[in-house]
Amino acid sequence: MPTARLSLDRSQFVAPVRRRIFGSFVEHLGRCVYDGLYEPGHPTTDADGFRGDVLELVRELGVTTVRYPGGNFVSGYRWEDGVGPKADRPRRLDLAWHSLETNQVGLDEFARWCRLAGCELMLAANLGTRGIQEALDLLEYANHPGGTALSDARVANGTPQPHDVRMWCLGNEMDGPWQIGHLTAAEYGALAARTGAAMKMVDPALELVACGSSGSGMPTFGEWERIVLEQAYDQVDYLSCHAYYQEQDGDLDSFLASSLDMQHVIETVAATADHVKATGRKERSIAISFDEWNVWYVAEHEESGKITDGWPVAPRLLEDAYSVADAVVVGSLLITLLKHSDRVHAASLAQLVNVIAPIMTEPGGPAWRQTTFFPFATTARLAAGDVLRPRVEVGTYPTARHGDAPLVDAVATHYAASGRAAVFLVNRSREAVAVTIGLGDLGPTRLEEALSLHDDDVYAKNTLADPERVGLRPNDSARLADGAVEVTLPPVSWTALALA
Ligand code: AHR
């Protein structure tokens, strides 16, 4: 059996655990909102039409922030359509997903839903078909306490308190030719700078996110970031990163090493931002908001995911059913995000319900946890205090897409005040790996939890017919003695250890 040795020490401090890393994303797309988190008439639904069973699962998932309302959708969205009496709200064509938007859920309802779910709302402004004035109007409606036309409209619509939205995305994926109102980097950089400057005249403490590239495969990746920041550096606080991964051509080995690409994206974007910082003689650093990341079988949706005939309301779009292997990759992507907490200050798992999501629902029926739910919920629950980047001594295996990949990757967190620690590990190997974890000066003496996600069938999934096929299981091999943990990681698995 291959072996690995991890050494932990407080000196491996990276940054505090940033709770916004456990964010998610709700777009008006397919059945994410309608027939997802909102379904009037469902047996668990409250007076506002929100499904109680979905809310419970969102709380269990431990989501901290939710990016809303898109995504590609936002680039054609008129936020005013979604406020005021529901009966008066217009039905509109949603060009991004070739669907019909009923506007029965809008800003005020979604902000209320966020409060019920215990999440921070993160808003995206439309910079596709709209510009500075509409972003300012939305800001006034959302955040101004009262005494102006738009803030008074919010009060009259039943929301006396401002929503106090702190994080704002200046558009979405404006580098993508598919985006409504797609711009060049120079055009977008100028628009983001002007919009950001105006928004900060309202509230200088807003945290603004400029669009980075929509993927590292874009021909303008790197250049886009440089050009945008050269214009908008002083007005923004974050640059966004987006990345989706999938198993291609049966190459599971490469897929399991997807986090190496995410690491490359983070390091490249950080280096580009720092280049602009250096040449522009700036003092502040730009953080990364990794506000779309997940496994997504994009290629499979090329045909089925495109609606060309009619304009359906809430069609079934991008409803990936996730396997054990997908969940192991999601767990390893979270390890990478945590390991880069010095630079990645916020992240959003895309998306939350039904659409490439950890939570699935059936209209009038149950809601259930996909395999990817488990590593996210457990990491969000156990990660606390400081992030430590452990030294990992382990062998590698060759991959076609990412070169040599370590068999095991890991990250730890340590909360000095309580003495608690957590270790998150991924085993990419097809064999079990015996791991020894030296706890150094951390000092825990008790192993409280050892949970692994693994199945003999790496393609096993949770479905409507069999919603509990896959779950976390106690890892009975784990032992803590003499300042070290011994644990065997099953083949192709994700594991969490909680120590006290
Ligand atoms: O999350 C699905 C889509 O992926 C989003 O709408 C878009 O921003 C990205 O391309």
PDB file of C-alpha atoms in Angstrom, residues 28-36 39 42 51 97-100 296 300-309 311-321 353-356 359-368 370 463-465:
ATOM      1  CA  HIS A  28     -32.366  32.539 -12.451  1.00  0.00           C
ATOM      2  CA  LEU A  29     -31.524  29.510 -14.558  1.00  0.00           C
ATOM      3  CA  GLY A  30     -33.516  26.336 -15.100  1.00  0.00           C
ATOM      4  CA  ARG A  31     -35.015  25.118 -11.808  1.00  0.00           C
ATOM      5  CA  CYS A  32     -32.598  26.784  -9.413  1.00  0.00           C
ATOM      6  CA  VAL A  33     -35.092  29.418  -8.217  1.00  0.00           C
ATOM      7  CA  TYR A  34     -38.489  28.307  -9.594  1.00  0.00           C
ATOM      8  CA  ASP A  35     -39.305  24.677  -8.686  1.00  0.00           C
ATOM      9  CA  GLY A  36     -36.075  24.737  -6.657  1.00  0.00           C
ATOM     10  CA  GLU A  39     -42.300  26.405  -5.066  1.00  0.00           C
ATOM     11  CA  HIS A  42     -45.176  22.415  -2.094  1.00  0.00           C
ATOM     12  CA  ARG A  51     -39.544  25.324   0.304  1.00  0.00           C
ATOM     13  CA  TRP A  97     -31.012  30.540 -21.197  1.00  0.00           C
ATOM     14  CA  HIS A  98     -33.790  30.904 -23.785  1.00  0.00           C
ATOM     15  CA  SER A  99     -36.397  30.789 -21.033  1.00  0.00           C
ATOM     16  CA  LEU A 100     -39.315  32.843 -19.790  1.00  0.00           C
ATOM     17  CA  TRP A 296     -19.949  20.583 -14.603  1.00  0.00           C
ATOM     18  CA  GLU A 300     -22.894  16.710 -22.246  1.00  0.00           C
ATOM     19  CA  HIS A 301     -25.125  19.808 -22.151  1.00  0.00           C
ATOM     20  CA  GLU A 302     -23.976  21.157 -25.502  1.00  0.00           C
ATOM     21  CA  GLU A 303     -27.118  19.758 -27.108  1.00  0.00           C
ATOM     22  CA  SER A 304     -29.560  19.009 -24.281  1.00  0.00           C
ATOM     23  CA  GLY A 305     -28.771  22.240 -22.408  1.00  0.00           C
ATOM     24  CA  LYS A 306     -29.676  24.533 -25.263  1.00  0.00           C
ATOM     25  CA  ILE A 307     -33.304  25.453 -25.773  1.00  0.00           C
ATOM     26  CA  THR A 308     -34.034  26.759 -29.238  1.00  0.00           C
ATOM     27  CA  ASP A 309     -37.716  25.959 -29.494  1.00  0.00           C
ATOM     28  CA  TRP A 311     -39.494  29.971 -24.141  1.00  0.00           C
ATOM     29  CA  PRO A 312     -40.275  27.603 -21.253  1.00  0.00           C
ATOM     30  CA  VAL A 313     -40.597  28.667 -17.608  1.00  0.00           C
ATOM     31  CA  ALA A 314     -38.016  26.961 -15.368  1.00  0.00           C
ATOM     32  CA  PRO A 315     -37.002  24.154 -17.760  1.00  0.00           C
ATOM     33  CA  ARG A 316     -34.780  21.313 -16.554  1.00  0.00           C
ATOM     34  CA  LEU A 317     -31.349  22.678 -17.466  1.00  0.00           C
ATOM     35  CA  LEU A 318     -27.836  21.636 -16.375  1.00  0.00           C
ATOM     36  CA  GLU A 319     -29.185  19.072 -13.878  1.00  0.00           C
ATOM     37  CA  ASP A 320     -25.979  17.087 -13.443  1.00  0.00           C
ATOM     38  CA  ALA A 321     -26.226  14.022 -11.186  1.00  0.00           C
ATOM     39  CA  VAL A 353     -30.242  23.995  -6.138  1.00  0.00           C
ATOM     40  CA  ASN A 354     -30.981  21.738  -9.152  1.00  0.00           C
ATOM     41  CA  VAL A 355     -28.598  23.496 -11.569  1.00  0.00           C
ATOM     42  CA  ILE A 356     -25.132  21.839 -11.252  1.00  0.00           C
ATOM     43  CA  ILE A 359     -29.174  19.955  -3.582  1.00  0.00           C
ATOM     44  CA  MET A 360     -31.822  18.487  -5.906  1.00  0.00           C
ATOM     45  CA  THR A 361     -35.599  18.749  -5.724  1.00  0.00           C
ATOM     46  CA  GLU A 362     -38.620  17.230  -7.371  1.00  0.00           C
ATOM     47  CA  PRO A 363     -41.745  19.416  -7.806  1.00  0.00           C
ATOM     48  CA  GLY A 364     -44.245  18.373  -5.138  1.00  0.00           C
ATOM     49  CA  GLY A 365     -41.727  15.753  -4.016  1.00  0.00           C
ATOM     50  CA  PRO A 366     -38.558  15.388  -1.980  1.00  0.00           C
ATOM     51  CA  ALA A 367     -35.291  17.303  -1.821  1.00  0.00           C
ATOM     52  CA  TRP A 368     -32.045  15.335  -1.515  1.00  0.00           C
ATOM     53  CA  GLN A 370     -26.037  15.000  -4.054  1.00  0.00           C
ATOM     54  CA  THR A 463     -30.913  10.004  -7.322  1.00  0.00           C
ATOM     55  CA  LEU A 464     -34.642  10.557  -6.849  1.00  0.00           C
ATOM     56  CA  ALA A 465     -35.101   6.776  -6.853  1.00  0.00           C
TER      57      ALA A 465
END
